[in-house]
Coordinates of C-alpha atoms and ligand atoms in Angstrom, one line a residue:
X10 CA 176.3 136.3 88.9
X11 CA 173.9 138.5 89.8
X12 CA 172.4 141.6 89.5
X13 CA 172.2 144.2 90.8
X14 CA 170.5 146.9 89.1
X15 CA 167.9 147.2 86.8
X16 CA 165.1 150.6 85.0
X17 CA 162.5 150.0 83.3
X18 CA 161.8 153.2 81.2
X19 CA 158.5 153.5 79.1
X20 CA 158.2 149.2 79.2
X21 CA 155.0 147.2 79.1
X22 CA 153.2 149.0 82.1
X23 CA 156.0 151.0 83.6
X24 CA 157.5 154.2 82.6
X25 CA 159.8 154.6 85.1
X26 CA 161.0 151.4 87.7
X27 CA 164.9 151.8 89.1
X28 CA 165.1 149.0 91.7
X29 CA 168.8 148.5 93.4
X30 CA 168.4 144.4 93.7
X31 CA 169.9 142.0 96.6
X32 CA 172.4 139.9 96.3
X33 CA 169.9 136.6 96.9
X34 CA 165.8 136.3 97.3
X35 CA 164.2 139.2 95.8
X36 CA 160.3 138.7 95.9
X37 CA 158.1 141.1 93.9
X38 CA 155.0 141.6 95.7
X39 CA 151.5 142.5 94.7
X40 CA 148.1 141.9 93.3
X41 CA 146.8 140.7 89.6
X42 CA 148.0 142.9 86.4
X43 CA 150.6 145.4 88.8
X44 CA 154.1 144.7 86.2
X45 CA 155.2 142.3 88.4
X46 CA 155.8 139.7 85.5
X47 CA 157.0 142.5 83.5
X48 CA 160.0 142.8 85.4
X49 CA 161.6 139.8 84.5
X50 CA 160.5 139.8 81.6
X51 CA 162.5 142.5 80.8
X52 CA 165.2 140.6 82.7
X53 CA 164.8 137.9 80.4
X54 CA 165.7 140.4 77.2
X55 CA 168.3 141.6 78.9
X56 CA 169.9 137.2 79.2
X57 CA 168.5 136.8 75.3
X58 CA 167.1 139.7 73.6
X59 CA 163.8 138.5 73.5
X60 CA 160.4 137.4 75.6
X61 CA 158.9 134.9 75.8
X62 CA 155.6 135.7 75.8
X63 CA 156.1 138.8 73.2
X64 CA 154.8 138.2 70.0
X65 CA 156.5 141.9 68.3
X66 CA 159.1 143.4 70.3
X67 CA 156.7 146.5 69.2
X68 CA 154.2 145.1 72.3
X69 CA 156.4 146.4 75.1
X70 CA 156.6 149.7 74.6
X71 CA 154.4 151.1 77.1
X72 CA 150.8 152.1 75.5
X73 CA 151.6 154.8 72.8
X74 CA 155.7 155.3 73.5
X75 CA 157.4 156.0 70.9
X76 CA 160.0 154.2 72.6
X77 CA 161.5 151.9 75.4
X78 CA 164.2 151.4 76.8
X79 CA 165.8 148.5 79.5
X80 CA 169.3 149.5 81.3
X81 CA 170.4 146.4 83.6
X82 CA 173.8 145.9 86.2
X83 CA 175.1 142.6 86.4
X84 CA 177.9 141.5 88.4
X85 CA 179.6 138.5 87.8
X86 CA 183.6 137.0 89.3
X87 CA 185.5 138.5 87.5
X88 CA 184.1 141.7 85.7
X89 CA 180.9 143.6 85.6
X90 CA 178.4 143.5 83.0
X91 CA 175.8 146.2 81.5
X92 CA 173.4 145.9 78.6
X93 CA 171.5 148.4 77.6
X94 CA 168.5 147.5 75.4
X95 CA 166.1 150.6 73.3
X96 CA 163.6 150.3 71.0
X97 CA 162.1 152.8 69.1
X98 CA 159.1 153.2 66.7
X99 CA 160.7 154.7 64.1
X100 CA 163.3 152.1 64.2
X101 CA 164.5 151.3 60.5
X102 CA 163.6 147.4 60.1
X103 CA 160.4 146.7 62.1
X104 CA 161.5 144.9 65.7
X105 CA 164.6 146.4 65.6
X106 CA 166.5 146.8 68.0
X107 CA 169.8 148.8 70.2
X108 CA 171.3 146.2 71.8
X109 CA 174.5 147.1 73.9
X110 CA 176.8 145.5 75.8
X111 CA 179.1 147.6 78.1
X112 CA 177.9 150.6 76.3
X113 CA 179.1 148.9 72.6
X114 CA 176.5 147.9 70.3
X115 CA 176.3 144.4 69.7
X116 CA 174.3 142.1 67.6
X117 CA 171.2 140.1 69.0
X118 CA 173.4 136.8 69.2
X119 CA 176.4 138.5 70.8
X120 CA 174.2 139.2 73.8
X121 CA 173.8 135.5 74.9
X122 CA 176.1 135.0 77.4
X123 CA 176.7 138.1 79.7
X124 CA 173.7 137.9 81.4
X125 CA 172.8 134.2 82.3
X126 CA 169.7 133.2 83.8
X127 CA 167.3 130.3 83.5
X128 CA 163.3 132.0 83.7
X129 CA 160.2 129.9 84.9
X130 CA 156.8 131.4 83.8
X131 CA 153.4 130.2 83.9
X132 CA 153.7 129.8 80.0
X133 CA 156.3 126.4 80.7
X134 CA 152.9 125.2 80.7
X135 CA 153.3 124.9 77.1
X136 CA 156.7 123.7 77.2
X137 CA 154.9 120.0 79.0
X138 CA 151.4 120.1 76.6
X139 CA 152.6 122.6 74.2
X140 CA 153.9 122.2 70.3
X141 CA 157.0 120.7 70.0
X142 CA 157.9 124.3 69.4
X143 CA 158.3 125.4 73.0
X144 CA 160.3 122.0 74.3
X145 CA 162.8 123.3 71.0
X146 CA 163.3 127.0 72.3
X147 CA 163.8 125.3 75.9
X148 CA 167.4 123.6 74.4
X149 CA 168.0 126.3 72.3
X150 CA 168.0 129.5 75.4
X151 CA 170.1 127.2 76.7
X152 CA 171.9 126.0 74.4
X153 CA 173.0 129.9 73.1
X154 CA 173.7 131.1 76.3
X155 CA 176.5 128.7 75.8
X156 CA 177.7 129.3 73.3
X157 CA 176.2 132.4 70.4
X158 CA 177.8 130.0 68.1
X159 CA 175.0 128.0 67.7
X160 CA 172.8 130.5 68.3
X161 CA 174.4 131.8 64.9
X162 CA 173.9 128.5 63.4
X163 CA 170.7 128.3 64.4
X164 CA 169.9 131.5 62.5
X165 CA 171.7 130.5 59.4
X166 CA 169.8 127.3 59.6
X167 CA 166.8 128.6 60.0
X168 CA 166.6 131.4 57.2
X169 CA 168.1 128.3 54.8
X170 CA 164.7 126.0 56.0
X171 CA 162.9 129.0 54.4
X172 CA 164.3 129.4 51.5
X173 CA 164.4 126.1 50.5
X174 CA 160.7 125.8 51.3
X175 CA 159.8 128.4 49.1
X176 CA 161.7 126.4 46.3
X177 CA 160.2 123.5 46.8
X178 CA 157.2 125.1 46.4
X179 CA 158.5 126.7 43.2
X180 CA 159.7 124.2 41.9
X181 CA 156.3 121.7 41.8
X182 CA 156.2 121.0 38.3
X183 CA 159.3 121.6 37.6
X184 CA 161.7 118.3 35.2
X185 CA 163.4 116.3 37.6
X186 CA 167.0 117.3 36.8
X187 CA 165.7 121.2 37.0
X188 CA 164.7 120.1 40.5
X189 CA 167.8 118.0 41.8
X190 CA 170.3 120.9 40.3
X191 CA 168.6 123.7 42.5
X192 CA 167.7 121.6 45.5
X193 CA 170.8 119.9 46.0
X194 CA 173.4 122.5 47.8
X195 CA 170.4 123.4 50.1
X196 CA 170.0 119.2 50.9
X197 CA 173.9 119.2 51.1
X198 CA 173.9 122.6 53.5
X199 CA 171.2 121.5 55.6
X200 CA 172.0 118.3 56.2
X201 CA 175.8 119.5 57.4
X202 CA 173.7 122.7 59.7
X203 CA 170.8 119.8 60.7
X204 CA 173.8 117.4 61.9
X205 CA 175.2 119.9 64.0
X206 CA 172.4 121.3 66.2
X207 CA 170.9 117.5 66.6
X208 CA 174.5 116.3 67.9
X209 CA 174.5 119.6 70.1
X210 CA 170.8 119.0 71.2
X211 CA 171.0 115.6 72.5
X212 CA 174.1 115.9 73.9
X213 CA 172.7 118.7 76.3
X214 CA 169.2 116.5 76.0
X215 CA 171.3 114.2 77.6
X216 CA 172.7 116.1 80.1
X217 CA 169.8 118.1 81.4
X218 CA 168.0 114.6 82.2
X219 CA 170.3 113.1 84.5
X220 CA 170.5 116.4 86.3
X221 CA 166.7 116.7 85.8
X222 CA 166.0 113.3 87.3
X223 CA 167.6 114.3 90.1
X224 CA 166.2 117.3 90.9
X225 CA 162.5 115.8 90.5
X226 CA 163.8 113.0 92.9
X227 CA 164.8 115.6 95.1
X228 CA 161.9 118.0 94.5
X229 CA 159.2 114.8 94.9
X230 CA 161.0 112.9 97.5
X231 CA 162.5 110.3 95.7
X232 CA 157.7 109.2 95.6
X233 CA 158.6 109.5 91.4
X234 CA 161.3 109.4 88.9
X235 CA 161.7 111.8 85.7
X236 CA 163.6 111.0 82.4
X237 CA 163.7 113.2 80.1
X238 CA 164.4 112.2 76.5
X239 CA 165.2 113.8 72.9
X240 CA 162.7 112.9 70.3
X241 CA 164.8 113.9 66.7
X242 CA 163.4 113.2 63.2
X243 CA 167.3 112.4 62.1
X244 CA 168.2 108.7 63.5
X245 CA 171.3 109.6 66.7
X246 CA 174.3 109.1 66.4
X247 CA 177.4 110.9 65.3
X248 CA 178.2 114.4 63.4
X249 CA 179.1 112.5 60.6
X250 CA 176.4 109.3 60.6
X251 CA 173.4 112.0 60.4
X252 CA 175.0 114.1 57.5
X253 CA 174.4 111.2 55.2
X254 CA 170.9 110.2 57.3
X255 CA 169.9 113.8 56.7
X256 CA 171.1 113.5 52.5
X257 CA 168.9 110.3 52.6
X258 CA 166.1 111.3 53.4
X259 CA 165.6 114.2 51.8
X260 CA 166.6 112.2 48.4
X261 CA 163.7 109.5 49.6
X262 CA 161.5 111.7 51.0
X263 CA 161.7 114.3 47.2
X264 CA 157.8 113.2 46.4
X265 CA 156.4 114.4 49.5
X266 CA 158.0 117.6 50.2
X267 CA 157.5 118.7 46.8
X268 CA 154.1 118.4 47.3
X269 CA 154.0 120.0 51.1
X270 CA 155.7 122.3 50.3
X271 CA 157.7 122.4 52.6
X272 CA 161.0 120.4 54.3
X273 CA 159.8 117.6 56.2
X274 CA 163.2 116.4 57.8
X275 CA 165.4 118.0 60.1
X276 CA 166.2 120.1 64.2
X277 CA 163.6 121.9 62.9
X278 CA 160.7 118.8 64.0
X279 CA 162.2 117.9 66.6
X280 CA 161.0 117.4 69.8
X281 CA 161.4 116.5 73.6
X282 CA 159.5 114.0 75.6
X283 CA 159.6 113.7 79.5
X284 CA 157.7 111.0 81.2
X285 CA 157.3 110.3 85.0
X286 CA 157.0 106.5 85.9
X287 CA 157.5 105.8 82.2
X288 CA 154.3 107.5 81.6
X289 CA 154.4 110.7 79.0
X290 CA 153.7 113.1 81.6
X291 CA 151.7 115.2 79.2
X292 CA 148.6 113.1 78.8
X293 CA 148.5 111.5 82.3
X294 CA 150.5 114.3 84.6
X295 CA 148.5 116.0 87.5
X296 CA 149.2 120.2 87.1
X297 CA 151.5 119.7 90.3
X298 CA 153.4 117.3 88.7
X299 CA 154.1 119.6 85.4
X300 CA 154.7 122.0 87.8
X301 CA 157.1 119.7 89.3
X302 CA 158.7 118.0 86.8
X303 CA 159.4 121.4 84.3
X304 CA 160.9 123.2 87.8
X305 CA 163.2 120.6 88.0
X306 CA 164.0 120.7 84.1
X307 CA 165.3 124.6 84.7
X308 CA 167.2 123.5 87.7
X309 CA 168.6 121.4 85.4
X310 CA 169.5 124.4 83.1
X311 CA 170.9 126.2 86.0
X312 CA 173.7 123.5 86.8
X313 CA 174.3 123.0 82.9
X314 CA 175.0 126.8 83.0
X315 CA 177.1 126.3 86.1
X316 CA 179.0 123.9 85.3
X317 CA 179.9 125.1 81.2
X318 CA 180.5 129.0 82.6
X319 CA 181.1 129.1 86.5
X320 CA 178.5 131.5 86.8
X321 CA 175.5 131.2 88.8
X322 CA 173.0 132.3 86.2
X323 CA 169.8 134.7 88.0
X324 CA 166.6 132.6 88.4
X325 CA 164.1 134.4 87.6
X326 CA 160.2 131.7 88.7
X327 CA 157.1 133.5 88.1
X328 CA 154.9 132.2 89.7
X329 CA 156.5 128.9 90.0
X330 CA 155.5 128.4 94.0
X331 CA 151.9 128.6 93.5
X332 CA 150.5 125.2 92.9
X333 CA 153.5 123.2 94.6
X334 CA 152.3 122.0 98.3
X335 CA 154.2 122.9 100.9
X336 CA 156.9 120.6 101.2
X337 CA 158.2 120.4 97.7
X338 CA 158.0 124.4 97.7
X339 CA 159.8 123.5 101.3
X340 CA 162.4 122.3 99.2
X341 CA 162.6 124.6 96.2
X342 CA 162.9 127.1 98.6
X343 CA 166.2 125.3 99.8
X344 CA 167.6 125.0 96.4
X345 CA 167.5 128.8 95.7
X346 CA 169.3 130.0 98.2
X347 CA 172.6 129.6 96.8
X348 CA 171.3 131.8 93.3
X349 CA 169.7 135.6 93.1
X350 CA 166.5 134.8 92.2
X351 CA 163.7 137.2 91.0
X352 CA 160.3 135.9 92.4
X353 CA 156.4 136.9 91.7
X354 CA 154.2 136.0 94.9
X355 CA 150.8 137.6 95.4
X356 CA 151.0 138.0 98.6
X357 CA 154.4 136.9 101.3
X358 CA 151.8 134.8 103.0
X359 CA 152.4 131.5 99.8
X360 CA 156.0 131.5 101.4
X361 CA 155.7 129.5 104.2
X362 CA 160.0 130.4 104.8
X363 CA 161.4 133.5 103.8
X364 CA 165.1 132.8 104.2
X365 CA 167.5 135.5 105.7
X366 CA 169.0 138.1 103.2
X367 CA 166.1 138.2 101.3
X368 CA 164.8 142.2 99.9
X369 CA 160.5 142.4 98.9
X370 CA 159.6 144.5 96.8
X371 CA 156.1 146.0 96.6
X372 CA 154.5 146.0 92.6
X373 CA 151.7 148.6 92.3
X374 CA 150.5 150.3 89.1
X375 CA 153.8 149.9 87.6
X376 CA 155.6 151.7 90.5
X377 CA 158.2 148.9 92.8
X378 CA 158.4 150.0 96.3
X379 CA 161.2 148.7 97.8
X380 CA 160.0 147.0 101.6
X381 CA 161.7 146.5 104.3
X382 CA 164.0 143.0 104.2
X383 CA 162.5 140.0 105.6
X384 CA 164.2 137.4 108.6
X385 CA 162.9 133.9 109.9
Ligands
ATP418 N1 152.5 147.2 76.5 C1 152.2 147.8 77.6 N2 152.1 149.2 78.1 C2 150.8 149.1 79.2 N3 151.2 148.5 79.9 C3 151.0 147.1 79.3 C4 151.6 146.8 78.1 N4 151.7 145.5 77.5 C5 151.1 145.0 79.2 N5 150.4 145.9 80.1 C6 150.1 145.6 81.3 O1 150.4 145.2 82.2 C7 149.8 145.5 83.5 C8 151.2 144.4 83.9 O2 151.3 143.3 83.7 P1 152.1 142.0 84.2 O3 152.1 140.6 83.3 O4 154.0 142.6 84.5 O5 151.1 141.4 85.3 P2 151.5 141.1 87.1 O6 152.0 142.3 87.4 O7 152.8 139.8 86.7 O8 150.4 140.0 86.7 P3 149.2 138.4 87.4 O9 150.0 138.8 89.3 O10 148.4 138.3 86.5 O11 150.3 138.0 86.7 C9 148.7 144.9 82.5 O12 147.8 145.0 83.5 C10 149.1 144.8 81.3 O13 147.3 144.6 80.8
MG419 MG1 153.1 137.7 86.6

């Protein structure tokens, strides 16, 4: 699939930006702080309803404005898709927004799967070195794009964890019988949902790991081996076995959970381990290795999304080529030629080779102008 048109109104530093995209490589070139990443961010929101870098939706509104809008049009093999997102400060709930797909209002979860993306951003550094939540989010975004039902399951699970935590705190001084009666239904719900989420994540990591290993071997020319493994808090097994394991863990850690007032077992505590040649990437990897590993993982996402949907996802590469050496950069450019790619750059000189049919856009002060298409 590919995006044909983007419109950003009062979005970040874009007051009104219209972009006609090419089906292949689209380069957004400009100096720092001109609005390049904001364009990719708008696409991320059109695909997933959220930006990885906005703590609150209201941060997206152009300073001083009371509303903002993003419109994205895409061509898929079988149909055209239009996504419209509207934010208004006077909306009833904080952070609420109106989402429409082909003119029909939908919930955020139902947005997934229409515009498929794989996003590589400077925040990928947090995926390698930051808190486990960043790594879980990576898995959840891929799984949600494949199945909105997964997103809704995750939402129900997160709410249940929150309610159970509240209960744990309220029940800290309660009698055993009262405590057990109150917690039991929550233990039951969380065991079932937790096992379902873990099972899907385990299966996804297995697929991603295989593809990422191949991608990394390609990018890093076979010299190093990348491995990715899921580290679940439940002992991995089939779903039924994990439900039993979760119930056991809740019973075993009851005292601990009541003291700490928080749920200690389940997929909200899981992590992803990344290693190169058997060494922990986070601790021992160089910055260039971090970037190559993350790119390999992003390209693995692309492969899985393509296999699942039959559609080539749109690749968003924000400052992605910067740390790669010349050879790795060349290999990346060869790989991305197959998919529509939105690439940000401070200068086209960074690119050793610009593929044919590349669309180049100059970005300055929230304005975007097409430049002549290059061919080399
Ligand atoms: N809500 C907002 N309203 C207006 N301007 C904003 C808003 N949020 C961010 N900005 C500004 O928009 C500008 C563009 O940000 P963006 O991240 O898109 O830049 P960039 O071109 O990707 O820069 P870099 O090369 O440094 O990554 C920045 O100056 C930023 O401070
Ligand atoms: Mg940027």
